[in-house]
Amino acid sequence: MFDFNLSMPTNADPNTLYDLIIIGGGPAGLTAGLYAARYKLKTLMLEKAVISGGQLTATEWVENYPGFPEPILGQKLAKDMESQAKQFGLEIINESVIDVDLAGSIKKIVTDYSTWQAKSVLIATGSASRKLGVPGEKENAGRGVSYCATCDGPFYPDKIVAVIGGGNSAFEESIFLAKYASKVVIIHRSDDYRADKIIQDKVMANPKIELMPGYAVQSIEFANSDDKHLVLVEQGTGAEISFPADGVFIFIGHVPNTKLFEEKIELEAGYIVTDRRHFTNVEGVWAAGDVEAKSLRQVATAVGDGACAAFWINKYIEDWTEN
Amino acid sequence: MPILDDKTKTEVTKILGTMIKPVTLKLFTQPFECGYCKDTHELLEEIVELNPLLKLEVVQFDQDTDVVAEFGIDKIPAIAVIGDRDYGIRFYGIPAGYEFSSLLSAVLMVSTGVHKLTDQAKKFLDNLAKPVHLQVFVTPTCPYCPPAVIMAHQMAFYSDKVKADMVEVSEFPHIGNKYSVQGVPRTVVNEKWFMEGAAPEQMLIDKIKESL
Ligand SMILES: Cc1cc2nc3c(=O)[nH]c(=O)nc-3n(C[C@H](O)[C@H](O)[C@H](O)COP(=O)(O)OP(=O)(O)OC[C@H]3O[C@@H](n4cnc5c(N)ncnc54)[C@H](O)[C@@H]3O)c2cc1C
């Protein structure tokens, strides 16, 4: 009945020279950690959250990760990925990386508490929710504006919620929200939805979910708790309407977590440029998962990236010499 | 049926292996009108089995009114994590889901004395003149919540002036309403100041400054 999600840091020593430091403990980092630990590389993972799993922990059901014919809870998959990697000896420290020195043969990774050193680095910092950037969004974050349905869905029993977006996340999380809310309305700029057909069908079949194509959010007006609404603009005519909603969940894609690497690593629209070995343009530095410039950002691709990167990192460590 | 499965128990045993000083979990409970009291009680009984340095003390909320008042408990189930003394670390509601990590973190901190506050934070807390009450509202399925809880508990551990509560909001919806909690984590500072999300240490300090 109860679930207990345990994730506690290990006691790593900052004086160790690691073979590999993995920045970020989402699916990509955890898979690379699993492989690296099995290659017997001395590996440390730095994850800023208390819990590994990255975006998986903010996802309700994952239906398209192979091997699980029944949908699996994102939080469960995350926990299992972590315990599997730890079983093989991956060390995880819950610290946030705030600076990196990647230039020399020994890389220095600075967190808010220590400086860690390694022969190679894998960047698996993934991505964060993209903001709409409209008035009222920032002011009401956590007060009606949310980016995490599994976190905040239960606050809307029998309420009306708006979901912004047209992709898989918007559609899937709407189904979760419909468990609580009386009505979920998916608002999207056009009627061209990117969500997989199978999820679209499920949404259509859900009597609590409505689609409202052709509208863009102009502002979020939640200041007056008796009159919470969104101002929407009809695409084409430009007509403004007021749309009453108790909460709004925003799923309009992601921005890569690459601020740390600007001007240190080659980026493309913010994403890290890699080759087929997941090698970046900096010697001894790899990237895997959502943070990479690539076409499909999913759990299945993230784990593949992580495994492949670990394979090439292992080869690199075999030939590594200090200079 | 035990609350914790064997695998989790093995993991908890390993984690508690680093304990140094004894810790008492004081549970405030009552046999009626409390949705999660029984489960919380069972959970704590199972945990204290896993390390001899860990002890459980049960306080009847409806009867032991002196103890209830002494520890400032106003809702149940409640857990006070006590070491050499009472640091003001509280859990209201069952620490299940991701909050299980927050509970074990609090136990380890009280037992080992190790926390992660920066020098700036310590300096700020050393100079606190007035009391500070932090209430961190969470849900068990919120992965962003434990950092906020752990941060608040660290401040309570370090400073006698600070009290810090985890509040599992789905068990106390009226309190959630009172503080207009619509997203988690939400930290309420001295009743009237609010902070959304698992914000960095400095942001919480700034909020506390504002509230004083
Ligand atoms: C709501 C939602 C639903 C989804 N549903 C599905 C689905 O059904 N199927 C599917 O295949 N995919 C789904 N996805 C996408 C999938 O979750 C991602 O593609 C996948 O998690 C990417 O993995 P990653 O390891 O590259 O990055 P992430 O999962 O983003 O993990 C990155 C990690 O790095 C950490 N980090 C970032 N910066 C730092 C730093 N400076 N220091 C330390 N740590 C840092 C973060 O805390 C995070 O844990 C969904 C995503 C969302 C948001």
Coordinates of C-alpha atoms and ligand atoms in Angstrom, one line a residue:
Chain A
M1 CA 0.0 0.0 0.0
F2 CA 2.8 2.4 0.9
D3 CA 5.8 3.0 -1.2
F4 CA 9.1 3.9 0.3
N5 CA 11.5 5.6 -1.9
L6 CA 14.9 5.4 -0.4
S7 CA 17.9 7.2 -1.8
M8 CA 20.7 8.1 0.4
P9 CA 24.2 9.3 -0.6
T10 CA 27.3 7.2 -0.2
N11 CA 30.4 8.4 1.6
A12 CA 32.8 9.2 -1.2
D13 CA 36.1 10.8 -0.6
P14 CA 37.0 14.1 -2.5
N15 CA 40.7 13.1 -2.6
T16 CA 40.0 10.2 -4.9
L17 CA 40.9 10.5 -8.6
Y18 CA 37.9 8.9 -10.2
D19 CA 38.0 7.2 -13.6
L20 CA 34.7 8.8 -14.4
I21 CA 32.4 11.4 -13.0
I22 CA 28.8 11.4 -14.2
I23 CA 26.9 14.6 -13.8
G24 CA 23.2 13.9 -13.5
G25 CA 21.4 10.8 -12.3
G26 CA 18.5 10.5 -14.8
P27 CA 18.0 7.4 -17.0
A28 CA 21.1 8.3 -19.2
G29 CA 23.4 8.8 -16.2
L30 CA 22.2 5.8 -14.3
T31 CA 22.6 3.5 -17.3
A32 CA 26.1 4.8 -17.9
G33 CA 26.8 4.3 -14.2
L34 CA 25.6 0.7 -14.4
Y35 CA 27.8 0.0 -17.4
A36 CA 30.8 1.8 -16.0
A37 CA 30.5 0.1 -12.6
R38 CA 30.4 -3.3 -14.5
Y39 CA 33.5 -2.3 -16.4
K40 CA 35.1 -1.7 -13.0
L41 CA 35.7 1.9 -13.6
K42 CA 36.0 3.9 -10.4
T43 CA 32.8 6.0 -11.0
L44 CA 31.1 8.7 -9.1
M45 CA 27.7 10.2 -9.9
L46 CA 26.8 13.7 -8.8
E47 CA 23.1 14.3 -8.7
K48 CA 21.6 17.5 -7.4
A49 CA 18.3 16.1 -6.4
V50 CA 17.9 13.8 -3.3
I51 CA 16.5 11.2 -5.6
S52 CA 17.9 9.8 -8.8
G53 CA 15.8 9.3 -11.9
G54 CA 15.6 12.8 -13.3
Q55 CA 12.4 13.5 -15.3
L56 CA 11.3 10.0 -14.7
T57 CA 10.5 10.9 -11.1
A58 CA 8.0 13.5 -12.3
T59 CA 6.2 11.1 -14.7
E60 CA 3.3 9.0 -13.8
W61 CA 3.1 6.0 -16.2
V62 CA 5.7 5.0 -18.8
E63 CA 4.1 2.9 -21.4
N64 CA 6.7 2.9 -24.1
Y65 CA 9.8 1.6 -22.4
P66 CA 10.3 -2.0 -23.7
G67 CA 10.2 -4.9 -21.3
F68 CA 7.2 -3.6 -19.4
P69 CA 4.0 -4.7 -21.2
E70 CA 2.0 -3.3 -18.3
P71 CA 2.7 0.4 -17.9
I72 CA 5.3 1.1 -15.2
L73 CA 5.3 4.0 -12.7
G74 CA 8.1 6.4 -13.6
Q75 CA 9.1 6.6 -10.0
K76 CA 9.4 2.9 -9.7
L77 CA 11.4 2.6 -12.9
A78 CA 13.8 5.3 -11.6
K79 CA 14.2 3.6 -8.3
D80 CA 14.9 0.2 -9.9
M81 CA 17.4 1.7 -12.3
E82 CA 19.2 3.3 -9.4
S83 CA 19.3 0.2 -7.2
Q84 CA 20.6 -1.9 -10.2
A85 CA 23.4 0.5 -10.8
K86 CA 24.3 0.7 -7.0
Q87 CA 24.3 -3.1 -6.9
F88 CA 27.3 -3.0 -9.2
G89 CA 29.1 -0.4 -7.1
L90 CA 28.0 3.0 -8.5
E91 CA 28.6 5.7 -5.9
I92 CA 26.1 8.5 -5.8
I93 CA 26.6 11.8 -4.1
N94 CA 23.7 14.3 -3.9
E95 CA 25.4 17.5 -4.7
S96 CA 24.7 20.1 -7.3
V97 CA 27.5 20.8 -9.8
I98 CA 28.1 24.5 -9.9
D99 CA 31.3 24.8 -12.0
V100 CA 33.5 22.6 -14.2
D101 CA 37.1 22.7 -15.3
L102 CA 37.3 20.4 -18.2
A103 CA 40.5 21.6 -20.0
G104 CA 43.3 19.4 -18.6
S105 CA 43.7 15.6 -18.5
I106 CA 42.3 15.7 -14.9
K107 CA 38.9 17.2 -14.9
K108 CA 37.7 19.2 -11.9
I109 CA 34.0 19.2 -11.0
V110 CA 33.0 21.8 -8.3
T111 CA 29.8 21.3 -6.2
D112 CA 28.5 23.5 -3.5
Y113 CA 30.4 21.4 -1.0
S114 CA 33.6 19.9 -2.6
T115 CA 35.7 19.7 -5.7
W116 CA 35.8 16.2 -7.3
Q117 CA 38.4 15.0 -9.8
A118 CA 38.3 12.5 -12.6
K119 CA 40.0 11.3 -15.7
S120 CA 36.8 11.6 -17.7
V121 CA 33.4 13.2 -17.4
L122 CA 30.0 12.3 -18.7
I123 CA 27.4 15.0 -18.9
A124 CA 23.9 13.7 -18.4
T125 CA 22.2 16.7 -17.0
G126 CA 19.0 16.3 -19.1
S127 CA 16.6 19.0 -19.4
A128 CA 14.1 21.1 -17.4
S129 CA 10.6 22.2 -18.2
R130 CA 10.2 25.0 -20.7
K131 CA 8.3 28.0 -19.4
L132 CA 5.6 29.7 -21.3
G133 CA 7.0 33.1 -20.5
V134 CA 3.6 34.9 -20.1
P135 CA 2.6 37.3 -17.3
G136 CA 1.3 35.6 -14.2
E137 CA 3.3 32.4 -14.8
K138 CA 6.3 33.1 -12.6
E139 CA 4.2 34.9 -9.9
N140 CA 1.9 31.9 -9.6
A141 CA 4.4 29.0 -9.8
G142 CA 3.4 26.6 -7.1
R143 CA 0.2 28.6 -6.6
G144 CA -1.8 27.2 -9.4
V145 CA 0.9 27.0 -12.0
S146 CA 2.7 23.7 -12.1
Y147 CA 5.1 21.7 -14.3
C148 CA 4.6 18.4 -12.4
A149 CA 1.3 16.5 -12.4
T150 CA 2.4 13.7 -10.1
C151 CA 3.4 16.4 -7.6
D152 CA 0.5 18.7 -7.7
G153 CA -2.4 16.8 -9.3
P154 CA -3.9 15.8 -6.0
F155 CA -4.5 19.6 -5.2
Y156 CA -7.3 19.7 -7.8
P157 CA -10.1 17.4 -6.6
D158 CA -13.2 18.2 -8.6
K159 CA -11.6 21.3 -10.0
I160 CA -11.1 22.5 -13.5
V161 CA -7.5 22.5 -14.8
A162 CA -6.0 23.6 -18.0
V163 CA -3.1 21.7 -19.6
I164 CA -0.9 23.6 -22.0
G165 CA 0.9 21.7 -24.8
G166 CA 0.3 19.2 -27.6
G167 CA 2.9 16.5 -27.1
N168 CA 3.2 13.2 -25.3
S169 CA 3.7 14.8 -21.8
A170 CA 0.7 17.1 -22.1
F171 CA -1.6 14.2 -23.2
E172 CA -0.2 11.6 -20.7
E173 CA -0.3 13.9 -17.7
S174 CA -3.8 15.0 -18.6
I175 CA -4.9 11.4 -18.1
F176 CA -3.3 11.4 -14.7
L177 CA -4.9 14.8 -13.8
A178 CA -8.3 13.6 -14.9
K179 CA -8.2 11.1 -11.9
Y180 CA -8.6 14.1 -9.6
A181 CA -10.0 17.0 -11.6
S182 CA -13.6 17.2 -12.7
K183 CA -12.5 18.6 -16.1
V184 CA -9.2 18.8 -17.9
V185 CA -8.9 21.0 -20.9
I186 CA -5.8 20.7 -23.2
I187 CA -5.1 24.0 -24.7
H188 CA -2.8 24.1 -27.8
R189 CA -1.9 26.6 -30.4
S190 CA -3.1 24.4 -33.3
D191 CA -4.9 21.2 -33.9
D192 CA -1.7 19.6 -34.9
Y193 CA -0.7 17.4 -32.0
R194 CA 2.7 15.8 -31.6
A195 CA 1.5 13.2 -29.1
D196 CA 1.6 9.6 -30.2
K197 CA -1.7 8.5 -31.9
I198 CA -2.3 5.8 -29.2
I199 CA -2.2 8.4 -26.4
Q200 CA -4.4 10.8 -28.4
D201 CA -7.0 8.0 -28.7
K202 CA -6.9 7.4 -25.0
V203 CA -7.4 11.2 -24.3
M204 CA -10.3 11.3 -26.7
A205 CA -11.9 8.4 -25.0
N206 CA -11.7 10.0 -21.5
P207 CA -14.9 11.8 -20.8
K208 CA -13.2 14.3 -18.4
I209 CA -10.7 15.6 -21.0
E210 CA -11.5 18.1 -23.6
L211 CA -9.4 19.5 -26.4
M212 CA -9.2 23.2 -27.1
P213 CA -7.1 23.7 -30.2
G214 CA -6.3 27.0 -31.8
Y215 CA -5.7 29.1 -28.6
A216 CA -2.5 30.5 -27.1
V217 CA -2.1 31.6 -23.5
Q218 CA -1.7 35.4 -23.2
S219 CA -1.6 35.6 -19.4
I220 CA -2.4 33.7 -16.2
E221 CA -4.7 35.7 -13.9
F222 CA -4.8 33.9 -10.6
A223 CA -4.5 36.9 -8.2
N224 CA -8.2 36.9 -7.3
S225 CA -9.0 33.5 -5.9
D226 CA -12.7 34.0 -6.8
D227 CA -12.0 34.7 -10.4
K228 CA -9.0 32.5 -11.5
H229 CA -8.7 32.5 -15.2
L230 CA -6.4 32.4 -18.2
V231 CA -6.6 34.9 -21.0
L232 CA -6.4 33.1 -24.3
V233 CA -6.0 34.4 -27.8
E234 CA -7.7 32.7 -30.6
Q235 CA -5.1 32.0 -33.3
G236 CA -6.1 33.6 -36.6
T237 CA -8.8 36.0 -35.4
G238 CA -6.7 37.4 -32.5
A239 CA -9.9 37.4 -30.3
E240 CA -9.3 37.3 -26.6
I241 CA -11.3 35.1 -24.3
S242 CA -11.3 34.5 -20.6
F243 CA -11.0 30.9 -19.6
P244 CA -11.8 30.0 -16.0
A245 CA -9.4 27.4 -14.4
D246 CA -8.3 26.5 -10.9
G247 CA -4.9 25.5 -12.0
V248 CA -2.7 25.2 -15.1
F249 CA -0.2 22.6 -15.9
I250 CA 2.4 23.5 -18.5
F251 CA 4.0 20.8 -20.8
I252 CA 5.5 22.6 -23.7
G253 CA 8.8 20.9 -24.0
H254 CA 12.2 21.3 -22.4
V255 CA 15.3 23.4 -22.2
P256 CA 18.6 21.6 -21.8
N257 CA 20.5 22.0 -18.5
T258 CA 23.7 23.3 -20.1
K259 CA 24.3 26.7 -18.6
L260 CA 27.4 25.3 -16.9
F261 CA 29.0 24.3 -20.1
E262 CA 28.4 27.5 -22.2
E263 CA 31.7 28.5 -23.8
K264 CA 33.4 25.4 -22.6
I265 CA 31.7 22.8 -24.9
E266 CA 30.2 23.1 -28.4
L267 CA 26.5 23.6 -28.1
E268 CA 23.7 23.8 -30.7
A269 CA 20.6 25.6 -29.7
G270 CA 21.7 25.0 -26.1
Y271 CA 22.1 21.2 -26.6
I272 CA 25.5 19.5 -26.5
V273 CA 26.9 18.5 -29.8
T274 CA 28.2 14.9 -29.8
D275 CA 29.5 12.3 -32.3
R276 CA 28.3 8.8 -32.7
R277 CA 30.4 7.8 -29.7
H278 CA 28.7 10.5 -27.6
F279 CA 32.0 12.3 -27.5
T280 CA 31.9 16.1 -27.2
N281 CA 34.4 18.4 -28.7
V282 CA 36.4 18.4 -25.5
E283 CA 39.0 15.7 -24.8
G284 CA 37.7 13.3 -22.1
V285 CA 34.2 14.7 -22.0
W286 CA 31.1 12.8 -23.1
A287 CA 27.4 13.6 -23.1
A288 CA 24.3 11.3 -23.0
G289 CA 20.5 11.6 -23.0
D290 CA 18.2 14.6 -23.3
V291 CA 21.1 17.1 -23.0
E292 CA 22.5 16.0 -26.4
A293 CA 21.6 17.6 -29.7
K294 CA 19.4 14.8 -31.2
S295 CA 16.0 14.1 -32.5
L296 CA 14.2 11.9 -30.0
R297 CA 14.2 12.5 -26.2
Q298 CA 12.9 9.5 -24.4
V299 CA 13.8 7.0 -21.7
A300 CA 14.6 4.4 -24.3
T301 CA 17.0 6.7 -26.2
A302 CA 18.6 8.0 -23.0
V303 CA 19.6 4.6 -21.7
G304 CA 21.0 3.7 -25.1
D305 CA 23.1 6.9 -25.1
G306 CA 24.3 6.2 -21.6
A307 CA 25.4 2.6 -22.4
C308 CA 27.2 3.6 -25.6
A309 CA 29.0 6.5 -23.9
A310 CA 30.2 4.2 -21.1
F311 CA 31.6 1.8 -23.6
W312 CA 33.7 4.5 -25.3
I313 CA 34.7 5.9 -21.9
N314 CA 36.0 2.5 -20.8
K315 CA 38.2 2.4 -23.9
Y316 CA 39.4 5.9 -23.2
I317 CA 40.3 5.1 -19.6
E318 CA 42.4 2.0 -20.8
D319 CA 44.7 4.4 -22.7
W320 CA 44.5 7.4 -20.3
T321 CA 47.7 9.0 -19.2
E322 CA 48.2 12.1 -17.2
N323 CA 49.9 15.0 -19.0
Chain B
M1 CA 1.9 -7.8 6.6
P2 CA 5.0 -5.8 7.4
I3 CA 5.0 -2.2 6.0
L4 CA 8.6 -2.4 4.8
D5 CA 9.6 -5.2 2.4
D6 CA 12.9 -7.2 3.1
K7 CA 14.8 -5.4 0.4
T8 CA 14.0 -1.9 1.8
K9 CA 14.8 -3.2 5.3
T10 CA 18.2 -4.4 4.2
E11 CA 18.8 -1.0 2.6
V12 CA 17.7 0.9 5.8
T13 CA 19.9 -1.3 8.0
K14 CA 22.9 -0.4 5.8
I15 CA 22.0 3.3 6.0
L16 CA 21.5 3.3 9.7
G17 CA 24.9 1.5 10.1
T18 CA 26.6 4.9 10.1
M19 CA 24.7 6.0 13.2
I20 CA 27.0 7.2 16.1
K21 CA 24.8 8.5 18.9
P22 CA 21.4 7.2 20.0
V23 CA 18.3 8.7 18.5
T24 CA 14.7 8.6 19.9
L25 CA 11.7 8.8 17.6
K26 CA 8.9 10.2 19.7
L27 CA 5.6 9.3 18.0
F28 CA 2.4 11.1 18.9
T29 CA -0.6 9.0 18.1
Q30 CA -4.0 8.1 19.2
P31 CA -6.2 5.0 18.5
F32 CA -9.1 6.9 16.9
E33 CA -9.7 9.6 14.3
C34 CA -6.3 9.4 12.8
G35 CA -6.0 8.0 9.3
Y36 CA -2.3 7.2 9.3
C37 CA -1.5 6.8 13.0
K38 CA -1.5 3.0 12.9
D39 CA 0.6 2.7 9.8
T40 CA 3.1 5.3 11.1
H41 CA 3.4 3.4 14.3
E42 CA 4.0 0.1 12.5
L43 CA 6.5 1.8 10.2
L44 CA 8.5 3.2 13.2
E45 CA 8.4 -0.1 15.0
E46 CA 9.9 -1.8 12.0
I47 CA 12.6 0.8 11.6
V48 CA 13.8 0.8 15.3
E49 CA 14.2 -3.0 15.0
L50 CA 16.9 -2.3 12.5
N51 CA 19.4 -0.6 14.7
P52 CA 20.0 -0.7 18.5
L53 CA 20.8 3.0 18.6
L54 CA 17.3 3.8 17.5
K55 CA 14.5 3.9 20.0
L56 CA 10.7 4.5 19.7
E57 CA 8.7 6.3 22.4
V58 CA 4.9 6.4 22.0
V59 CA 3.0 9.4 23.3
Q60 CA -0.8 9.2 23.4
F61 CA -2.0 12.5 21.9
D62 CA -5.4 12.4 23.7
Q63 CA -4.0 11.5 27.1
D64 CA -0.4 12.7 27.7
T65 CA -1.3 16.3 27.3
D66 CA 1.8 17.5 29.2
V67 CA 4.2 15.9 26.8
V68 CA 2.1 17.0 23.8
A69 CA 2.3 20.6 25.1
E70 CA 6.0 20.3 25.9
F71 CA 6.8 19.2 22.3
G72 CA 4.3 21.6 20.8
I73 CA 2.4 19.0 18.8
D74 CA -0.9 20.1 17.3
K75 CA -1.8 17.3 14.8
I76 CA -1.1 13.6 14.4
P77 CA 0.5 11.4 13.5
A78 CA 3.6 13.4 14.5
I79 CA 7.2 12.3 14.9
A80 CA 9.8 14.3 16.9
V81 CA 13.4 13.2 16.1
I82 CA 15.3 13.6 19.3
G83 CA 19.1 13.2 19.9
D84 CA 21.0 14.6 22.8
R85 CA 18.1 17.0 23.1
D86 CA 15.1 18.1 21.1
Y87 CA 16.2 20.1 18.1
G88 CA 12.7 21.0 16.9
I89 CA 12.7 18.5 14.0
R90 CA 9.1 17.3 13.3
F91 CA 7.3 15.1 10.8
Y92 CA 3.5 15.5 10.6
G93 CA 1.9 12.7 8.6
I94 CA 3.4 9.4 7.6
P95 CA 6.9 9.8 6.1
A96 CA 6.2 7.5 3.2
G97 CA 7.2 7.7 -0.5
Y98 CA 10.0 10.1 -1.0
E99 CA 9.7 11.5 2.5
F100 CA 11.1 8.3 3.8
S101 CA 14.5 9.6 2.8
S102 CA 13.8 12.8 4.7
L103 CA 13.2 10.8 7.9
L104 CA 16.3 8.8 7.6
S105 CA 18.3 11.9 6.7
A106 CA 17.0 13.5 9.9
V107 CA 17.9 10.5 12.0
L108 CA 21.4 10.3 10.6
M109 CA 22.0 14.1 11.0
V110 CA 20.9 14.0 14.7
S111 CA 23.0 10.8 15.2
T112 CA 26.2 11.9 13.5
G113 CA 26.0 15.6 13.8
V114 CA 26.8 16.0 10.1
H115 CA 24.9 18.5 8.1
K116 CA 25.5 20.4 4.9
L117 CA 24.8 24.0 5.8
T118 CA 27.3 26.4 4.4
D119 CA 29.4 28.9 6.4
Q120 CA 27.2 31.7 5.4
A121 CA 24.1 29.9 6.6
K122 CA 25.8 29.0 9.9
K123 CA 26.8 32.6 10.4
F124 CA 23.3 33.8 9.7
L125 CA 21.7 31.3 12.1
D126 CA 24.3 32.1 14.8
N127 CA 23.0 35.7 14.8
L128 CA 19.3 34.9 14.8
A129 CA 17.6 36.9 17.5
K130 CA 14.1 35.8 17.0
P131 CA 12.5 32.3 16.7
V132 CA 11.8 30.9 13.3
H133 CA 9.2 28.3 12.4
L134 CA 9.5 26.5 9.1
Q135 CA 6.7 24.4 7.8
V136 CA 7.4 22.5 4.6
F137 CA 4.3 21.1 2.9
V138 CA 4.9 18.0 0.8
T139 CA 3.1 15.1 -0.8
P140 CA 4.7 11.6 -0.7
T141 CA 5.0 11.4 -4.5
C142 CA 6.8 14.7 -4.9
P143 CA 10.4 14.1 -5.9
Y144 CA 11.3 17.8 -5.4
C145 CA 10.2 17.8 -1.8
P146 CA 12.9 16.0 0.3
P147 CA 15.5 18.7 -0.4
A148 CA 13.2 21.4 1.0
V149 CA 12.5 19.3 4.1
I150 CA 16.1 18.4 4.7
M151 CA 17.2 22.0 4.3
A152 CA 14.6 23.1 6.9
H153 CA 15.6 20.3 9.3
Q154 CA 19.2 21.1 9.0
M155 CA 18.5 24.7 10.1
A156 CA 16.5 23.4 13.1
F157 CA 19.3 21.0 14.0
Y158 CA 21.9 23.8 13.9
S159 CA 20.0 26.5 15.6
D160 CA 18.0 26.5 18.8
K161 CA 15.9 29.3 17.4
V162 CA 14.6 27.3 14.4
K163 CA 11.8 24.7 14.5
A164 CA 11.1 22.8 11.3
D165 CA 8.2 20.6 10.3
M166 CA 7.5 18.4 7.4
V167 CA 3.7 18.5 6.8
E168 CA 2.2 15.8 4.5
V169 CA -0.5 18.0 3.2
S170 CA -2.9 15.3 1.9
E171 CA -3.4 14.1 5.5
F172 CA -4.1 17.7 6.7
P173 CA -6.1 19.3 3.9
H174 CA -7.5 22.0 6.2
I175 CA -4.0 23.1 7.1
G176 CA -3.1 23.0 3.4
N177 CA -6.1 25.3 2.8
K178 CA -5.2 27.6 5.6
Y179 CA -1.8 28.3 4.0
S180 CA -3.2 28.0 0.4
V181 CA -1.0 25.2 -0.6
Q182 CA -1.6 24.4 -4.2
G183 CA 1.8 23.0 -5.1
V184 CA 4.6 21.3 -3.3
P185 CA 7.1 21.8 -1.8
R186 CA 5.8 25.0 -0.2
T187 CA 7.7 26.3 2.7
V188 CA 5.9 28.6 5.2
V189 CA 8.1 30.8 7.2
N190 CA 6.8 32.2 10.4
E191 CA 3.2 31.7 9.4
K192 CA 3.0 34.4 6.8
W193 CA 6.0 34.2 4.4
F194 CA 6.0 31.7 1.6
M195 CA 8.5 30.0 -0.6
E196 CA 7.7 27.7 -3.5
G197 CA 9.9 24.9 -4.7
A198 CA 13.1 23.4 -3.4
A199 CA 14.9 26.7 -3.4
P200 CA 18.6 27.0 -2.7
E201 CA 19.8 27.8 0.9
Q202 CA 20.4 31.5 0.3
M203 CA 16.8 32.0 -0.9
L204 CA 15.4 30.4 2.2
I205 CA 17.7 32.6 4.3
D206 CA 16.5 35.7 2.4
K207 CA 12.9 34.6 3.1
I208 CA 13.6 34.2 6.8
K209 CA 15.2 37.6 6.9
E210 CA 12.1 39.1 5.3
S211 CA 9.9 37.4 8.0
L212 CA 11.9 38.8 11.0
Ligands
LIG1 C1 6.0 14.7 -17.6 C2 7.0 13.8 -18.4 C3 6.6 12.6 -19.0 C4 7.4 11.8 -19.7 N1 6.9 10.6 -20.2 C5 7.8 9.8 -20.9 C6 7.4 8.5 -21.3 O1 6.2 8.1 -21.1 N2 8.3 7.7 -22.0 C7 9.5 8.1 -22.3 O2 10.3 7.3 -22.9 N3 10.0 9.3 -21.9 C8 9.1 10.2 -21.2 N4 9.6 11.4 -20.8 C9 10.9 11.8 -21.1 C10 12.0 11.2 -20.3 O3 11.7 11.3 -18.9 C11 13.4 11.8 -20.6 O4 13.7 11.6 -22.0 C12 14.5 11.1 -19.8 O5 14.3 11.2 -18.4 C13 15.9 11.8 -20.1 O6 16.8 11.2 -19.3 P1 18.2 12.0 -19.0 O7 18.9 11.1 -18.1 O8 18.9 12.4 -20.3 O9 17.8 13.3 -18.3 P2 16.9 13.7 -17.0 O10 15.9 12.7 -16.8 O11 16.5 15.1 -17.3 O12 17.9 13.7 -15.8 C14 18.9 14.6 -15.6 C15 19.4 14.6 -14.2 O13 20.5 15.5 -14.1 C16 20.4 16.2 -12.9 N5 21.2 17.5 -13.0 C17 20.9 18.5 -13.8 N6 21.8 19.5 -13.6 C18 22.6 19.1 -12.6 C19 23.8 19.7 -11.9 N7 24.2 20.9 -12.3 N8 24.4 19.0 -10.9 C20 23.9 17.7 -10.6 N9 22.9 17.1 -11.2 C21 22.2 17.8 -12.2 C22 18.9 16.4 -12.7 O14 18.6 16.7 -11.3 C23 18.3 15.1 -13.2 O15 18.2 14.2 -12.2 C24 8.7 12.2 -20.0 C25 9.2 13.4 -19.4 C26 8.3 14.2 -18.7 C27 8.8 15.5 -18.1

